PDB file of C-alpha atoms and ligand atoms in Angstrom:
ATOM      1  CA  MET A   1     -20.393   2.994   4.167  1.00 83.00           C
ATOM      2  CA  LEU A   2     -17.878   0.271   3.341  1.00 95.00           C
ATOM      3  CA  LYS A   3     -19.893  -2.615   4.819  1.00 95.00           C
ATOM      4  CA  GLY A   4     -19.787  -5.634   2.517  1.00 95.00           C
ATOM      5  CA  LYS A   5     -17.621  -3.823  -0.048  1.00 97.00           C
ATOM      6  CA  ASP A   6     -14.303  -4.883  -1.526  1.00 98.00           C
ATOM      7  CA  LEU A   7     -11.123  -2.891  -1.128  1.00 98.00           C
ATOM      8  CA  LEU A   8      -9.282  -3.367  -4.403  1.00 98.00           C
ATOM      9  CA  SER A   9      -8.109   0.162  -5.138  1.00 98.00           C
ATOM     10  CA  ILE A  10      -8.135   3.562  -3.425  1.00 98.00           C
ATOM     11  CA  HIS A  11      -9.611   4.881  -6.691  1.00 98.00           C
ATOM     12  CA  ASP A  12     -12.857   2.992  -5.891  1.00 98.00           C
ATOM     13  CA  LEU A  13     -13.226   4.714  -2.496  1.00 98.00           C
ATOM     14  CA  SER A  14     -14.966   8.027  -1.970  1.00 98.00           C
ATOM     15  CA  VAL A  15     -13.026  10.806  -0.249  1.00 98.00           C
ATOM     16  CA  ASP A  16     -15.217  10.268   2.843  1.00 98.00           C
ATOM     17  CA  GLU A  17     -14.470   6.543   2.856  1.00 98.00           C
ATOM     18  CA  VAL A  18     -10.711   7.212   2.784  1.00 98.00           C
ATOM     19  CA  PHE A  19     -11.005   9.495   5.827  1.00 98.00           C
ATOM     20  CA  GLU A  20     -13.348   7.029   7.545  1.00 98.00           C
ATOM     21  CA  ILE A  21     -10.594   4.390   7.285  1.00 98.00           C
ATOM     22  CA  LEU A  22      -7.910   6.798   8.560  1.00 98.00           C
ATOM     23  CA  ASP A  23     -10.049   7.981  11.480  1.00 98.00           C
ATOM     24  CA  LEU A  24     -11.029   4.471  12.554  1.00 98.00           C
ATOM     25  CA  ALA A  25      -7.401   3.317  12.197  1.00 98.00           C
ATOM     26  CA  ALA A  26      -6.280   6.090  14.553  1.00 98.00           C
ATOM     27  CA  GLU A  27      -9.070   5.191  17.005  1.00 98.00           C
ATOM     28  CA  LEU A  28      -8.220   1.481  16.935  1.00 98.00           C
ATOM     29  CA  LYS A  29      -4.534   2.268  17.383  1.00 98.00           C
ATOM     30  CA  ALA A  30      -5.297   4.375  20.464  1.00 98.00           C
ATOM     31  CA  LYS A  31      -7.536   1.617  21.861  1.00 97.00           C
ATOM     32  CA  GLN A  32      -4.882  -1.016  21.284  1.00 97.00           C
ATOM     33  CA  LYS A  33      -2.234   1.115  23.007  1.00 97.00           C
ATOM     34  CA  ALA A  34      -4.605   1.698  25.947  1.00 97.00           C
ATOM     35  CA  GLY A  35      -5.324  -2.016  26.211  1.00 97.00           C
ATOM     36  CA  VAL A  36      -9.021  -1.559  25.400  1.00 96.00           C
ATOM     37  CA  PRO A  37     -10.302  -4.611  23.514  1.00 92.00           C
ATOM     38  CA  HIS A  38     -12.343  -4.047  20.345  1.00 93.00           C
ATOM     39  CA  LYS A  39     -13.720  -7.442  19.329  1.00 96.00           C
ATOM     40  CA  ILE A  40     -15.955  -6.209  16.542  1.00 96.00           C
ATOM     41  CA  LEU A  41     -15.152  -9.209  14.307  1.00 97.00           C
ATOM     42  CA  ARG A  42     -15.711 -11.872  16.964  1.00 97.00           C
ATOM     43  CA  GLY A  43     -16.262 -15.251  15.304  1.00 96.00           C
ATOM     44  CA  LYS A  44     -15.310 -14.005  11.820  1.00 98.00           C
ATOM     45  CA  THR A  45     -12.691 -15.644   9.634  1.00 98.00           C
ATOM     46  CA  LEU A  46     -10.415 -13.961   7.105  1.00 98.00           C
ATOM     47  CA  GLY A  47      -8.711 -16.121   4.457  1.00 98.00           C
ATOM     48  CA  MET A  48      -5.348 -14.742   3.352  1.00 98.00           C
ATOM     49  CA  ILE A  49      -4.203 -15.963  -0.064  1.00 98.00           C
ATOM     50  CA  PHE A  50      -0.536 -15.372  -0.834  1.00 98.00           C
ATOM     51  CA  GLU A  51       0.858 -15.943  -4.316  1.00 97.00           C
ATOM     52  CA  LYS A  52       3.901 -13.778  -3.453  1.00 97.00           C
ATOM     53  CA  SER A  53       6.123 -13.474  -0.366  1.00 97.00           C
ATOM     54  CA  SER A  54       5.254 -11.254   2.575  1.00 98.00           C
ATOM     55  CA  THR A  55       6.394 -10.344   6.059  1.00 98.00           C
ATOM     56  CA  ARG A  56       4.323  -7.291   7.015  1.00 98.00           C
ATOM     57  CA  THR A  57       1.096  -8.040   5.166  1.00 98.00           C
ATOM     58  CA  ARG A  58       0.836 -11.577   6.430  1.00 98.00           C
ATOM     59  CA  VAL A  59       1.665 -10.851  10.051  1.00 98.00           C
ATOM     60  CA  SER A  60      -0.320  -7.608  10.331  1.00 98.00           C
ATOM     61  CA  PHE A  61      -3.492  -9.076   8.820  1.00 98.00           C
ATOM     62  CA  GLU A  62      -3.257 -12.216  10.950  1.00 98.00           C
ATOM     63  CA  VAL A  63      -2.601 -10.312  14.174  1.00 98.00           C
ATOM     64  CA  GLY A  64      -5.179  -7.679  13.200  1.00 98.00           C
ATOM     65  CA  ILE A  65      -8.072 -10.100  12.731  1.00 98.00           C
ATOM     66  CA  PHE A  66      -7.077 -11.839  15.971  1.00 98.00           C
ATOM     67  CA  GLN A  67      -7.136  -8.528  17.879  1.00 98.00           C
ATOM     68  CA  LEU A  68     -10.615  -7.858  16.477  1.00 98.00           C
ATOM     69  CA  GLY A  69     -11.843 -11.192  17.855  1.00 98.00           C
ATOM     70  CA  GLY A  70     -11.621 -13.234  14.655  1.00 98.00           C
ATOM     71  CA  THR A  71      -9.310 -15.765  13.043  1.00 98.00           C
ATOM     72  CA  GLY A  72      -6.953 -15.522  10.072  1.00 98.00           C
ATOM     73  CA  LEU A  73      -6.185 -18.441   7.772  1.00 98.00           C
ATOM     74  CA  PHE A  74      -2.890 -18.305   5.870  1.00 98.00           C
ATOM     75  CA  LEU A  75      -3.516 -19.807   2.443  1.00 98.00           C
ATOM     76  CA  SER A  76      -0.381 -20.226   0.342  1.00 96.00           C
ATOM     77  CA  ASN A  77      -0.787 -20.923  -3.354  1.00 92.00           C
ATOM     78  CA  LYS A  78       1.789 -23.674  -2.829  1.00 92.00           C
ATOM     79  CA  ASP A  79      -0.863 -25.546  -0.840  1.00 92.00           C
ATOM     80  CA  LEU A  80      -4.109 -24.401  -2.416  1.00 96.00           C
ATOM     81  CA  GLN A  81      -5.555 -26.138  -5.481  1.00 97.00           C
ATOM     82  CA  LEU A  82      -5.425 -22.622  -6.966  1.00 96.00           C
ATOM     83  CA  GLY A  83      -1.682 -23.185  -7.329  1.00 94.00           C
ATOM     84  CA  ARG A  84      -2.408 -26.335  -9.390  1.00 95.00           C
ATOM     85  CA  GLY A  85      -4.753 -24.537 -11.740  1.00 96.00           C
ATOM     86  CA  GLU A  86      -8.177 -24.519 -10.039  1.00 97.00           C
ATOM     87  CA  PRO A  87      -9.914 -21.466 -11.495  1.00 97.00           C
ATOM     88  CA  ILE A  88     -10.002 -18.337  -9.395  1.00 97.00           C
ATOM     89  CA  LYS A  89     -13.743 -18.042  -9.942  1.00 98.00           C
ATOM     90  CA  ASP A  90     -14.314 -21.483  -8.399  1.00 98.00           C
ATOM     91  CA  THR A  91     -11.939 -20.733  -5.539  1.00 98.00           C
ATOM     92  CA  ALA A  92     -13.868 -17.513  -4.891  1.00 98.00           C
ATOM     93  CA  ARG A  93     -17.212 -19.282  -4.690  1.00 98.00           C
ATOM     94  CA  VAL A  94     -15.909 -22.094  -2.477  1.00 98.00           C
ATOM     95  CA  LEU A  95     -14.107 -19.776  -0.046  1.00 98.00           C
ATOM     96  CA  SER A  96     -17.192 -17.552   0.185  1.00 98.00           C
ATOM     97  CA  ARG A  97     -19.045 -20.514   1.736  1.00 98.00           C
ATOM     98  CA  TYR A  98     -16.519 -20.730   4.583  1.00 98.00           C
ATOM     99  CA  LEU A  99     -15.076 -17.279   5.138  1.00 98.00           C
ATOM    100  CA  ASP A 100     -16.247 -13.770   6.037  1.00 98.00           C
ATOM    101  CA  GLY A 101     -13.543 -12.007   4.036  1.00 98.00           C
ATOM    102  CA  ILE A 102     -10.626 -12.754   1.713  1.00 98.00           C
ATOM    103  CA  MET A 103      -7.312 -10.935   1.479  1.00 98.00           C
ATOM    104  CA  ILE A 104      -5.220 -11.738  -1.576  1.00 98.00           C
ATOM    105  CA  ARG A 105      -1.674 -10.894  -2.672  1.00 98.00           C
ATOM    106  CA  THR A 106      -0.993 -11.851  -6.260  1.00 98.00           C
ATOM    107  CA  PHE A 107       0.570 -10.855  -9.566  1.00 97.00           C
ATOM    108  CA  GLY A 108      -1.976  -9.648 -12.155  1.00 98.00           C
ATOM    109  CA  HIS A 109      -4.526  -7.174 -10.844  1.00 98.00           C
ATOM    110  CA  ASP A 110      -7.133  -8.940 -13.005  1.00 98.00           C
ATOM    111  CA  ARG A 111      -6.899 -11.931 -10.630  1.00 98.00           C
ATOM    112  CA  VAL A 112      -8.059  -9.814  -7.695  1.00 98.00           C
ATOM    113  CA  VAL A 113     -10.827  -8.288  -9.779  1.00 98.00           C
ATOM    114  CA  GLU A 114     -12.010 -11.746 -10.835  1.00 98.00           C
ATOM    115  CA  LEU A 115     -11.859 -13.054  -7.267  1.00 98.00           C
ATOM    116  CA  ALA A 116     -13.962 -10.115  -6.094  1.00 98.00           C
ATOM    117  CA  LYS A 117     -16.444 -10.587  -8.929  1.00 98.00           C
ATOM    118  CA  TYR A 118     -17.168 -14.184  -7.927  1.00 98.00           C
ATOM    119  CA  ALA A 119     -16.798 -13.909  -4.132  1.00 98.00           C
ATOM    120  CA  ASP A 120     -19.834 -13.133  -1.964  1.00 97.00           C
ATOM    121  CA  VAL A 121     -17.623 -11.801   0.837  1.00 98.00           C
ATOM    122  CA  PRO A 122     -15.434  -8.669   0.889  1.00 98.00           C
ATOM    123  CA  VAL A 123     -12.118  -9.012  -0.936  1.00 98.00           C
ATOM    124  CA  ILE A 124      -9.109  -6.952   0.176  1.00 98.00           C
ATOM    125  CA  ASN A 125      -6.162  -6.336  -2.142  1.00 98.00           C
ATOM    126  CA  GLY A 126      -2.955  -7.177  -0.268  1.00 98.00           C
ATOM    127  CA  LEU A 127      -0.794  -6.119  -3.275  1.00 98.00           C
ATOM    128  CA  THR A 128      -0.872  -6.769  -6.994  1.00 98.00           C
ATOM    129  CA  ASP A 129       1.582  -5.813  -9.728  1.00 98.00           C
ATOM    130  CA  LEU A 130      -0.584  -2.722 -10.246  1.00 98.00           C
ATOM    131  CA  LEU A 131      -1.596  -1.513  -6.779  1.00 99.00           C
ATOM    132  CA  HIS A 132      -0.884  -1.727  -3.038  1.00 98.00           C
ATOM    133  CA  PRO A 133      -3.817   0.136  -1.461  1.00 99.00           C
ATOM    134  CA  CYS A 134      -3.438  -1.125   2.135  1.00 99.00           C
ATOM    135  CA  GLN A 135       0.141   0.150   2.237  1.00 99.00           C
ATOM    136  CA  VAL A 136      -0.743   3.590   0.902  1.00 99.00           C
ATOM    137  CA  LEU A 137      -3.700   4.007   3.286  1.00 99.00           C
ATOM    138  CA  THR A 138      -1.227   3.088   6.024  1.00 99.00           C
ATOM    139  CA  ASP A 139       1.212   5.682   4.732  1.00 99.00           C
ATOM    140  CA  LEU A 140      -1.505   8.359   4.827  1.00 99.00           C
ATOM    141  CA  LEU A 141      -2.149   7.455   8.472  1.00 99.00           C
ATOM    142  CA  THR A 142       1.591   7.720   9.179  1.00 99.00           C
ATOM    143  CA  ILE A 143       1.823  11.079   7.404  1.00 98.00           C
ATOM    144  CA  ARG A 144      -1.046  12.409   9.527  1.00 98.00           C
ATOM    145  CA  GLU A 145       0.785  11.325  12.674  1.00 98.00           C
ATOM    146  CA  HIS A 146       4.087  12.930  11.665  1.00 98.00           C
ATOM    147  CA  LYS A 147       2.980  15.924   9.615  1.00 98.00           C
ATOM    148  CA  GLY A 148      -0.514  16.784  10.837  1.00 97.00           C
ATOM    149  CA  LYS A 149      -3.966  16.408   9.356  1.00 95.00           C
ATOM    150  CA  ASN A 150      -3.795  19.090   6.678  1.00 98.00           C
ATOM    151  CA  PHE A 151      -2.839  17.008   3.638  1.00 98.00           C
ATOM    152  CA  ARG A 152      -3.546  19.975   1.373  1.00 98.00           C
ATOM    153  CA  SER A 153      -0.548  21.814   2.812  1.00 98.00           C
ATOM    154  CA  LEU A 154       1.847  18.923   2.181  1.00 98.00           C
ATOM    155  CA  LYS A 155       4.046  17.924  -0.712  1.00 98.00           C
ATOM    156  CA  MET A 156       5.159  14.332  -1.177  1.00 99.00           C
ATOM    157  CA  ALA A 157       7.886  13.314  -3.611  1.00 99.00           C
ATOM    158  CA  TYR A 158       8.111   9.741  -4.874  1.00 99.00           C
ATOM    159  CA  VAL A 159      11.509   8.866  -6.353  1.00 99.00           C
ATOM    160  CA  GLY A 160      12.298   5.572  -8.072  1.00 98.00           C
ATOM    161  CA  ASP A 161      10.421   2.951 -10.057  1.00 98.00           C
ATOM    162  CA  GLY A 162       6.888   3.708 -11.262  1.00 98.00           C
ATOM    163  CA  ASN A 163       5.404   0.614  -9.647  1.00 98.00           C
ATOM    164  CA  ASN A 164       2.400  -0.595  -7.604  1.00 98.00           C
ATOM    165  CA  MET A 165       3.337   1.786  -4.770  1.00 99.00           C
ATOM    166  CA  THR A 166       3.611   4.785  -7.109  1.00 99.00           C
ATOM    167  CA  ASN A 167       0.244   3.977  -8.661  1.00 99.00           C
ATOM    168  CA  SER A 168      -1.410   3.750  -5.254  1.00 99.00           C
ATOM    169  CA  TYR A 169       0.289   6.966  -4.064  1.00 99.00           C
ATOM    170  CA  LEU A 170      -1.249   8.735  -7.058  1.00 99.00           C
ATOM    171  CA  TYR A 171      -4.689   7.475  -6.040  1.00 99.00           C
ATOM    172  CA  GLY A 172      -4.088   8.215  -2.356  1.00 99.00           C
ATOM    173  CA  ALA A 173      -2.774  11.747  -2.875  1.00 99.00           C
ATOM    174  CA  ALA A 174      -5.635  12.523  -5.254  1.00 98.00           C
ATOM    175  CA  LYS A 175      -8.230  11.509  -2.625  1.00 98.00           C
ATOM    176  CA  VAL A 176      -6.733  13.505   0.253  1.00 98.00           C
ATOM    177  CA  GLY A 177      -5.736  16.591  -1.753  1.00 98.00           C
ATOM    178  CA  MET A 178      -1.974  16.243  -1.234  1.00 98.00           C
ATOM    179  CA  THR A 179       0.619  17.441  -3.758  1.00 98.00           C
ATOM    180  CA  LEU A 180       2.543  14.508  -5.225  1.00 99.00           C
ATOM    181  CA  ALA A 181       5.537  14.840  -7.516  1.00 99.00           C
ATOM    182  CA  VAL A 182       6.714  11.561  -9.022  1.00 99.00           C
ATOM    183  CA  ALA A 183      10.221  11.162 -10.438  1.00 99.00           C
ATOM    184  CA  THR A 184      10.994   8.026 -12.456  1.00 99.00           C
ATOM    185  CA  PRO A 185      13.089   7.257 -15.533  1.00 98.00           C
ATOM    186  CA  LYS A 186      10.939   7.815 -18.607  1.00 97.00           C
ATOM    187  CA  ASN A 187      10.648   4.116 -19.414  1.00 98.00           C
ATOM    188  CA  TYR A 188       9.525   3.328 -15.845  1.00 98.00           C
ATOM    189  CA  LYS A 189       6.643   5.749 -15.417  1.00 98.00           C
ATOM    190  CA  PRO A 190       3.583   4.946 -13.342  1.00 98.00           C
ATOM    191  CA  ASN A 191       0.695   3.211 -15.100  1.00 98.00           C
ATOM    192  CA  GLU A 192      -0.844   5.567 -17.656  1.00 98.00           C
ATOM    193  CA  GLU A 193      -4.474   4.683 -16.944  1.00 98.00           C
ATOM    194  CA  VAL A 194      -3.906   5.071 -13.200  1.00 99.00           C
ATOM    195  CA  TYR A 195      -2.287   8.464 -13.784  1.00 98.00           C
ATOM    196  CA  GLU A 196      -5.281   9.646 -15.838  1.00 98.00           C
ATOM    197  CA  ASN A 197      -7.788   8.329 -13.269  1.00 98.00           C
ATOM    198  CA  ALA A 198      -5.856   9.986 -10.454  1.00 98.00           C
ATOM    199  CA  LEU A 199      -5.816  13.316 -12.290  1.00 98.00           C
ATOM    200  CA  SER A 200      -9.574  13.091 -12.608  1.00 98.00           C
ATOM    201  CA  ASP A 201      -9.971  12.163  -8.890  1.00 98.00           C
ATOM    202  CA  ALA A 202      -7.736  15.141  -8.072  1.00 98.00           C
ATOM    203  CA  GLU A 203     -10.280  17.532  -9.580  1.00 98.00           C
ATOM    204  CA  GLU A 204     -12.524  16.882  -6.562  1.00 97.00           C
ATOM    205  CA  THR A 205      -9.853  17.655  -3.951  1.00 98.00           C
ATOM    206  CA  GLY A 206      -7.472  20.038  -5.734  1.00 98.00           C
ATOM    207  CA  ALA A 207      -4.531  17.634  -5.356  1.00 98.00           C
ATOM    208  CA  LYS A 208      -1.603  18.533  -7.602  1.00 98.00           C
ATOM    209  CA  LEU A 209      -0.084  15.491  -9.270  1.00 99.00           C
ATOM    210  CA  SER A 210       2.918  15.614 -11.538  1.00 98.00           C
ATOM    211  CA  TRP A 211       5.577  13.446 -13.157  1.00 98.00           C
ATOM    212  CA  THR A 212       9.148  14.386 -13.969  1.00 98.00           C
ATOM    213  CA  GLU A 213      12.323  12.587 -14.926  1.00 98.00           C
ATOM    214  CA  SER A 214      14.244  14.756 -12.450  1.00 98.00           C
ATOM    215  CA  PRO A 215      14.516  13.547  -8.823  1.00 98.00           C
ATOM    216  CA  VAL A 216      15.845  16.995  -7.789  1.00 98.00           C
ATOM    217  CA  GLU A 217      12.788  18.716  -9.258  1.00 98.00           C
ATOM    218  CA  ALA A 218      10.378  16.265  -7.580  1.00 98.00           C
ATOM    219  CA  VAL A 219      12.057  16.516  -4.177  1.00 98.00           C
ATOM    220  CA  LYS A 220      12.211  20.328  -4.182  1.00 98.00           C
ATOM    221  CA  ASP A 221      10.574  21.575  -0.942  1.00 98.00           C
ATOM    222  CA  ALA A 222       8.951  18.186  -0.311  1.00 98.00           C
ATOM    223  CA  ASP A 223       7.686  17.455   3.205  1.00 98.00           C
ATOM    224  CA  ILE A 224       7.709  13.710   2.598  1.00 99.00           C
ATOM    225  CA  VAL A 225      10.143  11.819   0.381  1.00 99.00           C
ATOM    226  CA  VAL A 226       9.281   8.239  -0.416  1.00 99.00           C
ATOM    227  CA  THR A 227      10.879   5.461  -2.391  1.00 99.00           C
ATOM    228  CA  ASP A 228      10.533   1.728  -2.979  1.00 99.00           C
ATOM    229  CA  THR A 229      12.561  -1.139  -4.377  1.00 98.00           C
ATOM    230  CA  TRP A 230      13.840  -0.800  -7.942  1.00 98.00           C
ATOM    231  CA  ALA A 231      12.874  -4.401  -8.735  1.00 98.00           C
ATOM    232  CA  SER A 232       9.494  -5.478  -7.400  1.00 98.00           C
ATOM    233  CA  MET A 233       8.430  -9.061  -6.763  1.00 98.00           C
ATOM    234  CA  GLY A 234       8.325 -10.816 -10.113  1.00 97.00           C
ATOM    235  CA  GLN A 235      11.028  -8.556 -11.627  1.00 98.00           C
ATOM    236  CA  GLU A 236      14.017 -10.308 -10.036  1.00 97.00           C
ATOM    237  CA  ALA A 237      15.530 -11.177 -13.441  1.00 98.00           C
ATOM    238  CA  GLU A 238      15.652  -7.460 -14.337  1.00 98.00           C
ATOM    239  CA  HIS A 239      17.393  -6.497 -11.100  1.00 98.00           C
ATOM    240  CA  ASP A 240      20.921  -5.933 -12.446  1.00 98.00           C
ATOM    241  CA  GLU A 241      19.770  -3.939 -15.463  1.00 98.00           C
ATOM    242  CA  ARG A 242      17.427  -1.822 -13.317  1.00 98.00           C
ATOM    243  CA  LYS A 243      20.164  -1.204 -10.766  1.00 97.00           C
ATOM    244  CA  LYS A 244      22.219   0.607 -13.429  1.00 98.00           C
ATOM    245  CA  ILE A 245      19.311   2.646 -14.797  1.00 98.00           C
ATOM    246  CA  PHE A 246      18.028   3.777 -11.398  1.00 98.00           C
ATOM    247  CA  VAL A 247      21.328   5.013  -9.887  1.00 98.00           C
ATOM    248  CA  PRO A 248      20.324   8.715 -10.227  1.00 98.00           C
ATOM    249  CA  TYR A 249      17.096   7.920  -8.344  1.00 98.00           C
ATOM    250  CA  GLN A 250      18.713   6.901  -5.063  1.00 98.00           C
ATOM    251  CA  VAL A 251      17.347   8.704  -1.999  1.00 99.00           C
ATOM    252  CA  ASN A 252      20.528   9.943  -0.321  1.00 98.00           C
ATOM    253  CA  ARG A 253      21.628  12.951   1.737  1.00 98.00           C
ATOM    254  CA  GLU A 254      22.616  14.921  -1.368  1.00 98.00           C
ATOM    255  CA  LEU A 255      19.156  14.554  -2.925  1.00 98.00           C
ATOM    256  CA  LEU A 256      17.459  15.382   0.378  1.00 98.00           C
ATOM    257  CA  LYS A 257      19.220  18.781   0.481  1.00 98.00           C
ATOM    258  CA  ASN A 258      16.503  19.855  -1.977  1.00 98.00           C
ATOM    259  CA  ALA A 259      13.646  18.820   0.336  1.00 98.00           C
ATOM    260  CA  SER A 260      12.038  20.903   3.061  1.00 98.00           C
ATOM    261  CA  LYS A 261      14.201  21.206   6.186  1.00 96.00           C
ATOM    262  CA  ASN A 262      11.978  18.927   8.275  1.00 97.00           C
ATOM    263  CA  ALA A 263      11.239  16.406   5.543  1.00 98.00           C
ATOM    264  CA  ILE A 264      10.598  12.817   6.536  1.00 98.00           C
ATOM    265  CA  VAL A 265      11.573   9.811   4.453  1.00 99.00           C
ATOM    266  CA  MET A 266       9.237   6.837   4.160  1.00 99.00           C
ATOM    267  CA  HIS A 267       9.649   3.334   2.756  1.00 98.00           C
ATOM    268  CA  CYS A 268       7.057   0.551   2.626  1.00 98.00           C
ATOM    269  CA  LEU A 269       9.801  -2.083   3.111  1.00 98.00           C
ATOM    270  CA  PRO A 270      11.538  -4.319   2.357  1.00 98.00           C
ATOM    271  CA  ALA A 271      14.350  -1.804   1.693  1.00 98.00           C
ATOM    272  CA  TYR A 272      17.529  -2.427  -0.253  1.00 98.00           C
ATOM    273  CA  ARG A 273      20.195  -0.219   1.298  1.00 98.00           C
ATOM    274  CA  GLY A 274      22.752   1.067  -1.162  1.00 98.00           C
ATOM    275  CA  GLU A 275      20.175   0.843  -3.942  1.00 98.00           C
ATOM    276  CA  GLU A 276      16.987   2.958  -3.656  1.00 98.00           C
ATOM    277  CA  ILE A 277      18.039   4.376  -0.262  1.00 99.00           C
ATOM    278  CA  THR A 278      21.342   4.812   1.566  1.00 98.00           C
ATOM    279  CA  ASP A 279      21.857   3.196   4.934  1.00 98.00           C
ATOM    280  CA  GLU A 280      22.355   6.579   6.615  1.00 98.00           C
ATOM    281  CA  VAL A 281      19.106   8.059   5.248  1.00 98.00           C
ATOM    282  CA  PHE A 282      17.231   4.894   6.195  1.00 99.00           C
ATOM    283  CA  GLU A 283      18.565   4.882   9.748  1.00 98.00           C
ATOM    284  CA  GLU A 284      17.998   8.639  10.220  1.00 98.00           C
ATOM    285  CA  ASN A 285      14.335   8.033   9.368  1.00 98.00           C
ATOM    286  CA  ALA A 286      13.950   4.652  11.046  1.00 98.00           C
ATOM    287  CA  ASN A 287      11.381   5.939  13.563  1.00 98.00           C
ATOM    288  CA  VAL A 288       9.030   7.020  10.758  1.00 98.00           C
ATOM    289  CA  ILE A 289       9.701   3.931   8.640  1.00 99.00           C
ATOM    290  CA  PHE A 290       8.917   1.540  11.492  1.00 98.00           C
ATOM    291  CA  ASP A 291       5.857   3.560  12.536  1.00 98.00           C
ATOM    292  CA  GLU A 292       4.787   3.057   8.932  1.00 98.00           C
ATOM    293  CA  ALA A 293       5.334  -0.687   9.245  1.00 98.00           C
ATOM    294  CA  GLU A 294       3.415  -0.796  12.550  1.00 98.00           C
ATOM    295  CA  ASN A 295       0.554   1.184  11.075  1.00 98.00           C
ATOM    296  CA  ARG A 296      -0.193  -1.629   8.611  1.00 99.00           C
ATOM    297  CA  LEU A 297      -1.780  -3.339  11.609  1.00 98.00           C
ATOM    298  CA  HIS A 298      -3.992  -0.404  12.571  1.00 98.00           C
ATOM    299  CA  ALA A 299      -5.014   0.607   9.035  1.00 98.00           C
ATOM    300  CA  GLN A 300      -5.918  -2.941   8.078  1.00 98.00           C
ATOM    301  CA  LYS A 301      -7.896  -3.471  11.286  1.00 98.00           C
ATOM    302  CA  ALA A 302      -9.944  -0.447  10.241  1.00 98.00           C
ATOM    303  CA  ILE A 303     -10.365  -1.851   6.709  1.00 98.00           C
ATOM    304  CA  MET A 304     -11.464  -5.255   8.035  1.00 98.00           C
ATOM    305  CA  ALA A 305     -13.772  -3.735  10.656  1.00 98.00           C
ATOM    306  CA  LEU A 306     -15.460  -1.511   8.074  1.00 98.00           C
ATOM    307  CA  THR A 307     -15.819  -4.063   5.277  1.00 98.00           C
ATOM    308  CA  MET A 308     -16.463  -7.274   7.251  1.00 97.00           C
ATOM    309  CA  CYS A 309     -18.643  -6.063  10.113  1.00 92.00           C
ATOM    310  CA  ASP A 310     -22.412  -6.860  10.074  1.00 84.00           C
ATOM    311  CA  ARG A 311     -23.382  -3.729  11.937  1.00 67.00           C
TER     312      ARG A 311
HETATM  313  N1   CP B 401       5.270  -3.512   2.646  1.00 53.80           N
HETATM  314  C1   CP B 401       4.807  -4.757   2.493  1.00 53.80           C
HETATM  315  O1   CP B 401       3.746  -5.000   1.885  1.00 53.80           O
HETATM  316  O2   CP B 401       5.582  -5.710   3.057  1.00 53.80           O
HETATM  317  P1   CP B 401       5.492  -7.293   2.863  1.00 53.80           P
HETATM  318  O3   CP B 401       5.859  -7.584   1.423  1.00 53.80           O
HETATM  319  O4   CP B 401       6.456  -7.859   3.832  1.00 53.80           O
HETATM  320  O5   CP B 401       4.080  -7.733   3.135  1.00 53.80           O
HETATM  321  N1  NVA B 402       6.880  -2.688  -5.091  1.00 53.80           N
HETATM  322  C1  NVA B 402       7.149  -3.736  -4.137  1.00 53.80           C
HETATM  323  C2  NVA B 402       6.368  -3.528  -2.887  1.00 53.80           C
HETATM  324  C3  NVA B 402       6.641  -4.547  -1.816  1.00 53.80           C
HETATM  325  C4  NVA B 402       5.805  -4.355  -0.601  1.00 53.80           C
HETATM  326  C5  NVA B 402       6.830  -5.076  -4.750  1.00 53.80           C
HETATM  327  O1  NVA B 402       5.791  -5.196  -5.405  1.00 53.80           O
HETATM  328  O2  NVA B 402       7.637  -6.007  -4.608  1.00 53.80           O
END
């Protein structure tokens, strides 16, 4: 279903396509653990453009394409002519002559959209200021592993900044029918257009999406509590101001008293202990958080296999 398609946003995927990715990710993870090779992308090359820093995205995509029999090329904007002003539409058409797929991490979401418009090969969004779809698909896989397959019975609470992760959680929850309560300060809400789109996606699955200013209200009876940095990449200059505003949004033991007894805490990483999460809450949930990090590999292998495979 996804063959030859781009993966720019979970909003663009059908409900079936979301579950197809999760199911294949679980299958590829099991194969990898059993030592069964799955070289479905033998001879294929993925270009990975980075205009922002990365640990997980870079390593998991590069290792992932290698495990599928292909090769990954790390393309930093510091080295590409793109970084000196070559238009994205020209870069897209040139790279399409060499590569079988392009992953890009950048600032404005419009850059990814333009790249995809001009590229003849699948384009995968490795994070923009607006969205982080690969991470949220990964998180859905991790939730299934820790909380079972019935998303409709689960409540997730997102506490913190209304950023690219929040926007993608809204899209992800809407597609799988999960309840999602978002708590952010009122001047740091998730993107309005994303919120509206997600509400409309939720009509298909019955997902309940809500926003509140109150972390306690959002976390009430939640099965999954999730947070992210208060100052995303590109917002470093706002860090000190944000740090003051977001203090009530810290995920700590006191806040978690409101969650369900067996609640898990997730974080896409990198985490800033003492800011959005306390060290003790992080370490108590380290097994889930590092499963989440590992699952980037498996989820993205599924995404690459589905979008880049000829068959
Ligand atoms: N979570 C995530 O995308 O991590 P990196 O910024 O290290 O890629
Ligand atoms: N919101 C964070 C996510 C990092 C993976 C950022 O954009 O910096």
